[in-house]
mmCIF file of C-alpha atoms in Angstrom:
data_model
loop_
_atom_site.group_PDB
_atom_site.id
_atom_site.type_symbol
_atom_site.label_atom_id
_atom_site.label_comp_id
_atom_site.label_asym_id
_atom_site.label_seq_id
_atom_site.Cartn_x
_atom_site.Cartn_y
_atom_site.Cartn_z
ATOM 1 C CA THR A 1 115.964 86.872 122.462
ATOM 2 C CA GLN A 2 117.562 89.992 121.036
ATOM 3 C CA SER A 3 120.879 88.153 120.973
ATOM 4 C CA GLY A 4 119.405 85.561 118.592
ATOM 5 C CA SER A 5 118.746 82.657 120.957
ATOM 6 C CA ILE A 6 115.586 80.658 120.250
ATOM 7 C CA VAL A 7 113.387 80.409 123.355
ATOM 8 C CA GLU A 8 110.270 78.764 121.893
ATOM 9 C CA GLU A 9 109.102 77.102 118.685
ATOM 10 C CA LEU A 10 105.635 76.502 117.255
ATOM 11 C CA GLU A 11 104.918 73.717 114.815
ATOM 12 C CA VAL A 12 102.601 75.076 112.138
ATOM 13 C CA ARG A 13 101.460 73.930 108.731
ATOM 14 C CA GLY A 14 102.945 76.159 106.090
ATOM 15 C CA GLU A 15 104.354 75.843 102.602
ATOM 16 C CA ASP A 16 106.106 79.102 101.710
ATOM 17 C CA MET A 17 105.970 81.377 104.756
ATOM 18 C CA GLU A 18 107.843 84.640 104.164
ATOM 19 C CA GLY A 19 106.674 87.299 106.633
ATOM 20 C CA ILE A 20 105.314 87.406 110.168
ATOM 21 C CA ALA A 21 103.735 90.007 112.462
ATOM 22 C CA TRP A 22 102.446 89.981 116.037
ATOM 23 C CA HIS A 23 99.082 91.566 116.885
ATOM 24 C CA PRO A 24 99.464 92.913 120.446
ATOM 25 C CA GLU A 25 95.736 93.288 121.122
ATOM 26 C CA TYR A 26 94.504 90.028 119.561
ATOM 27 C CA GLU A 27 97.675 88.212 120.752
ATOM 28 C CA THR A 28 97.884 86.353 117.450
ATOM 29 C CA LEU A 29 100.541 85.750 114.822
ATOM 30 C CA TRP A 30 99.903 86.786 111.207
ATOM 31 C CA VAL A 31 101.914 85.087 108.473
ATOM 32 C CA VAL A 32 102.080 85.564 104.695
ATOM 33 C CA GLU A 33 102.397 82.647 102.286
ATOM 34 C CA GLU A 34 104.215 83.937 99.206
ATOM 35 C CA ARG A 35 103.204 81.557 96.441
ATOM 36 C CA GLN A 36 99.629 81.151 97.695
ATOM 37 C CA ARG A 37 99.202 84.944 98.075
ATOM 38 C CA GLU A 38 97.553 84.214 101.405
ATOM 39 C CA ILE A 39 97.465 85.610 104.956
ATOM 40 C CA ILE A 40 97.083 83.151 107.828
ATOM 41 C CA GLU A 41 96.317 84.061 111.445
ATOM 42 C CA TYR A 42 97.631 81.691 114.151
ATOM 43 C CA ASP A 43 97.051 81.598 117.884
ATOM 44 C CA THR A 44 99.962 81.123 120.295
ATOM 45 C CA LEU A 45 99.515 77.342 120.105
ATOM 46 C CA GLY A 46 100.017 77.329 116.347
ATOM 47 C CA GLN A 47 96.349 76.723 115.495
ATOM 48 C CA ILE A 48 94.887 78.476 112.439
ATOM 49 C CA LEU A 49 92.227 81.046 113.352
ATOM 50 C CA SER A 50 91.606 82.620 109.958
ATOM 51 C CA ARG A 51 93.043 82.755 106.456
ATOM 52 C CA PHE A 52 92.293 84.792 103.363
ATOM 53 C CA GLN A 53 93.665 85.508 99.902
ATOM 54 C CA VAL A 54 95.333 88.737 98.818
ATOM 55 C CA ASP A 55 94.474 89.958 95.337
ATOM 56 C CA VAL A 56 97.787 90.764 93.635
ATOM 57 C CA GLU A 57 98.889 90.164 90.062
ATOM 58 C CA ARG A 58 100.679 86.850 89.418
ATOM 59 C CA ARG A 59 103.422 87.303 86.864
ATOM 60 C CA ASN A 60 105.782 84.952 88.690
ATOM 61 C CA GLU A 61 104.770 82.533 91.460
ATOM 62 C CA ASN A 62 107.901 83.351 93.470
ATOM 63 C CA ASP A 63 107.457 87.143 93.280
ATOM 64 C CA GLY A 64 104.629 87.232 95.786
ATOM 65 C CA LEU A 65 103.969 88.315 99.368
ATOM 66 C CA GLU A 66 107.107 88.912 101.414
ATOM 67 C CA GLY A 67 106.264 91.214 104.305
ATOM 68 C CA ILE A 68 103.356 91.809 106.670
ATOM 69 C CA ALA A 69 102.710 94.423 109.354
ATOM 70 C CA ILE A 70 99.816 95.319 111.647
ATOM 71 C CA ASN A 71 98.625 98.910 112.032
ATOM 72 C CA THR A 72 97.992 98.920 115.778
ATOM 73 C CA ARG A 73 95.985 102.145 115.536
ATOM 74 C CA ASN A 74 93.150 100.710 113.435
ATOM 75 C CA HIS A 75 94.014 96.962 113.187
ATOM 76 C CA HIS A 76 94.502 97.177 109.435
ATOM 77 C CA ILE A 77 96.966 94.799 107.801
ATOM 78 C CA PHE A 78 99.706 95.867 105.400
ATOM 79 C CA VAL A 79 101.376 93.349 103.101
ATOM 80 C CA ALA A 80 104.230 93.923 100.667
ATOM 81 C CA ASN A 81 104.349 92.148 97.324
ATOM 82 C CA GLU A 82 108.010 91.533 96.499
ATOM 83 C CA LYS A 83 108.087 92.611 92.831
ATOM 84 C CA ASN A 84 106.428 92.167 89.434
ATOM 85 C CA PRO A 85 104.626 94.230 90.634
ATOM 86 C CA ARG A 86 106.013 95.927 93.770
ATOM 87 C CA ARG A 87 102.890 96.764 95.726
ATOM 88 C CA LEU A 88 101.754 97.725 99.214
ATOM 89 C CA VAL A 89 98.319 96.291 99.960
ATOM 90 C CA GLU A 90 96.151 97.425 102.885
ATOM 91 C CA LEU A 91 93.363 95.191 104.228
ATOM 92 C CA ASP A 92 91.026 95.287 107.199
ATOM 93 C CA ALA A 93 91.144 92.593 109.905
ATOM 94 C CA GLN A 94 88.544 90.533 107.985
ATOM 95 C CA GLY A 95 90.697 90.410 104.874
ATOM 96 C CA ASN A 96 88.766 92.973 102.829
ATOM 97 C CA GLN A 97 91.148 94.818 100.553
ATOM 98 C CA LEU A 98 91.038 98.565 101.127
ATOM 99 C CA ARG A 99 93.673 99.785 98.705
ATOM 100 C CA LYS A 100 96.704 98.759 96.705
ATOM 101 C CA VAL A 101 99.450 101.264 95.968
ATOM 102 C CA PRO A 102 102.693 100.985 93.969
ATOM 103 C CA VAL A 103 106.004 101.311 95.789
ATOM 104 C CA ASP A 104 108.281 102.679 93.092
ATOM 105 C CA PHE A 105 110.682 105.191 94.734
ATOM 106 C CA GLY A 106 110.651 107.055 91.436
ATOM 107 C CA LEU A 107 111.671 103.954 89.456
ATOM 108 C CA ASP A 108 109.676 101.951 86.986
ATOM 109 C CA ASP A 109 108.005 98.765 88.146
ATOM 110 C CA GLU A 110 110.526 96.541 86.385
ATOM 111 C CA ALA A 111 113.592 98.183 87.982
ATOM 112 C CA ARG A 112 116.215 95.522 88.605
ATOM 113 C CA GLY A 113 117.912 95.207 91.961
ATOM 114 C CA LEU A 114 114.923 96.465 93.911
ATOM 115 C CA ASP A 115 112.489 94.188 95.696
ATOM 116 C CA LEU A 116 110.450 94.342 98.903
ATOM 117 C CA SER A 117 111.527 91.663 101.346
ATOM 118 C CA GLY A 118 110.445 92.841 104.799
ATOM 119 C CA LEU A 119 107.897 95.204 106.351
ATOM 120 C CA HIS A 120 107.334 96.854 109.754
ATOM 121 C CA TYR A 121 104.634 99.275 110.961
ATOM 122 C CA ASP A 122 105.983 102.108 113.123
ATOM 123 C CA ASP A 123 103.148 103.089 115.493
ATOM 124 C CA VAL A 124 105.160 105.989 116.937
ATOM 125 C CA HIS A 125 105.182 107.918 113.656
ATOM 126 C CA ASP A 126 102.548 106.077 111.557
ATOM 127 C CA TRP A 127 105.260 105.043 109.094
ATOM 128 C CA LEU A 128 106.153 101.834 107.319
ATOM 129 C CA TRP A 129 109.706 100.536 107.203
ATOM 130 C CA LEU A 130 110.621 98.386 104.198
ATOM 131 C CA ILE A 131 113.719 96.344 103.542
ATOM 132 C CA SER A 132 115.083 95.301 100.151
ATOM 133 C CA ASP A 133 117.526 92.413 100.066
ATOM 134 C CA GLU A 134 118.432 92.975 96.400
ATOM 135 C CA ALA A 135 119.103 96.701 96.863
ATOM 136 C CA ARG A 136 120.627 96.145 100.343
ATOM 137 C CA ALA A 137 118.629 99.134 101.500
ATOM 138 C CA ILE A 138 116.090 100.237 104.106
ATOM 139 C CA PHE A 139 113.213 102.514 103.102
ATOM 140 C CA VAL A 140 110.711 104.529 105.112
ATOM 141 C CA ILE A 141 107.350 105.334 103.524
ATOM 142 C CA ASP A 142 104.020 106.667 104.693
ATOM 143 C CA PRO A 143 100.881 104.474 104.511
ATOM 144 C CA ASP A 144 100.103 105.971 101.076
ATOM 145 C CA GLY A 145 103.406 104.665 99.711
ATOM 146 C CA ARG A 146 105.159 108.040 99.557
ATOM 147 C CA PRO A 147 108.917 107.744 100.278
ATOM 148 C CA LEU A 148 110.239 109.536 103.359
ATOM 149 C CA ALA A 149 113.811 108.266 103.668
ATOM 150 C CA ALA A 150 116.222 105.645 102.339
ATOM 151 C CA PHE A 151 119.387 104.162 103.800
ATOM 152 C CA GLN A 152 121.980 101.874 102.292
ATOM 153 C CA SER A 153 123.083 98.694 104.080
ATOM 154 C CA ASP A 154 126.168 96.560 103.498
ATOM 155 C CA VAL A 155 124.435 93.418 104.787
ATOM 156 C CA GLN A 156 123.375 90.745 102.317
ATOM 157 C CA ASP A 157 119.965 89.116 102.043
ATOM 158 C CA LEU A 158 118.062 91.108 104.668
ATOM 159 C CA GLU A 159 114.564 89.647 104.908
ATOM 160 C CA GLY A 160 112.954 91.014 108.089
ATOM 161 C CA ILE A 161 112.918 94.319 109.960
ATOM 162 C CA THR A 162 111.577 95.873 113.148
ATOM 163 C CA VAL A 163 112.210 99.176 114.918
ATOM 164 C CA LEU A 164 113.082 99.310 118.625
ATOM 165 C CA HIS A 165 112.368 102.925 119.568
ATOM 166 C CA GLU A 166 113.221 102.591 123.259
ATOM 167 C CA GLN A 167 116.660 101.293 122.326
ATOM 168 C CA GLN A 168 117.040 103.661 119.363
ATOM 169 C CA ARG A 169 117.880 100.720 117.121
ATOM 170 C CA ILE A 170 116.694 98.976 113.980
ATOM 171 C CA ALA A 171 116.784 95.171 114.051
ATOM 172 C CA ALA A 172 117.025 93.230 110.801
ATOM 173 C CA VAL A 173 117.608 89.579 109.976
ATOM 174 C CA SER A 174 119.817 88.185 107.234
ATOM 175 C CA ASP A 175 118.576 84.977 105.647
ATOM 176 C CA ASP A 176 121.920 83.914 104.157
ATOM 177 C CA LEU A 177 123.956 84.826 107.237
ATOM 178 C CA GLN A 178 121.315 83.507 109.673
ATOM 179 C CA ARG A 179 121.980 86.487 111.930
ATOM 180 C CA LEU A 180 120.217 89.360 113.606
ATOM 181 C CA VAL A 181 121.808 92.671 112.662
ATOM 182 C CA TYR A 182 121.339 95.961 114.513
ATOM 183 C CA PHE A 183 121.601 99.525 113.186
ATOM 184 C CA ASP A 184 121.469 102.857 114.966
ATOM 185 C CA LEU A 185 118.047 104.458 114.559
ATOM 186 C CA PRO A 186 118.570 107.807 112.827
ATOM 187 C CA ASP A 187 116.561 110.570 114.489
ATOM 188 C CA PRO A 188 115.729 112.645 112.582
ATOM 189 C CA LEU A 189 115.887 110.516 109.442
ATOM 190 C CA LEU A 190 118.804 112.315 107.878
ATOM 191 C CA HIS A 191 121.800 110.029 107.786
ATOM 192 C CA LEU A 192 122.857 106.505 106.979
ATOM 193 C CA PRO A 193 122.309 104.110 109.895
ATOM 194 C CA ARG A 194 125.555 102.748 111.307
ATOM 195 C CA ARG A 195 125.644 99.012 111.832
ATOM 196 C CA VAL A 196 126.237 98.454 115.552
ATOM 197 C CA GLY A 197 126.579 94.682 115.725
ATOM 198 C CA THR A 198 125.192 91.264 114.955
ATOM 199 C CA SER A 199 124.050 88.405 117.090
ATOM 200 C CA THR A 200 126.334 85.443 117.528
ATOM 201 C CA SER A 201 123.459 82.965 117.367
ATOM 202 C CA ALA A 202 121.855 81.765 114.179
ATOM 203 C CA ALA A 203 118.305 82.899 113.533
ATOM 204 C CA ARG A 204 115.960 80.503 111.790
#
């Protein structure tokens, strides 16, 4: 629930799962495995439907895939490689890589304190929302990787993000704190989002 209570669990086989997305038309779950650089599609029973590799450079095994999002307009898949290098990769639903673009925000690729740890596709505006746990920041980019906005956060270790337009809120999850955290959704994207609360239940 949006208050952090767990209502259902699926037992799946995974080794280093870092990001998850729901495909509303296929009604499937898409998960990224960081160290394997792999995308896995599950049905709602936890059975594997498909899996494929993502071609990104391997400088460090633990600097791999962190976020995944589904473009509901064309069913393309976006994945974010954490760092070394920071990259946004776009694939079709069959796993064919369409493009790979740097996400640099005007910084060099080795910039310390900046990683990509969560990803959300905004179908209202055709934007991508990124979260960085090291920078404690939220970024908005277009599908070509061009920056549109950036907001600072005082919350540590944010690893997942989604946008709730009807509620005018951003929901994020902190790994260390095991909490859901909510921010006001800035509209237009001009000011720092104000944190409006956290859940009292742990999120796993």
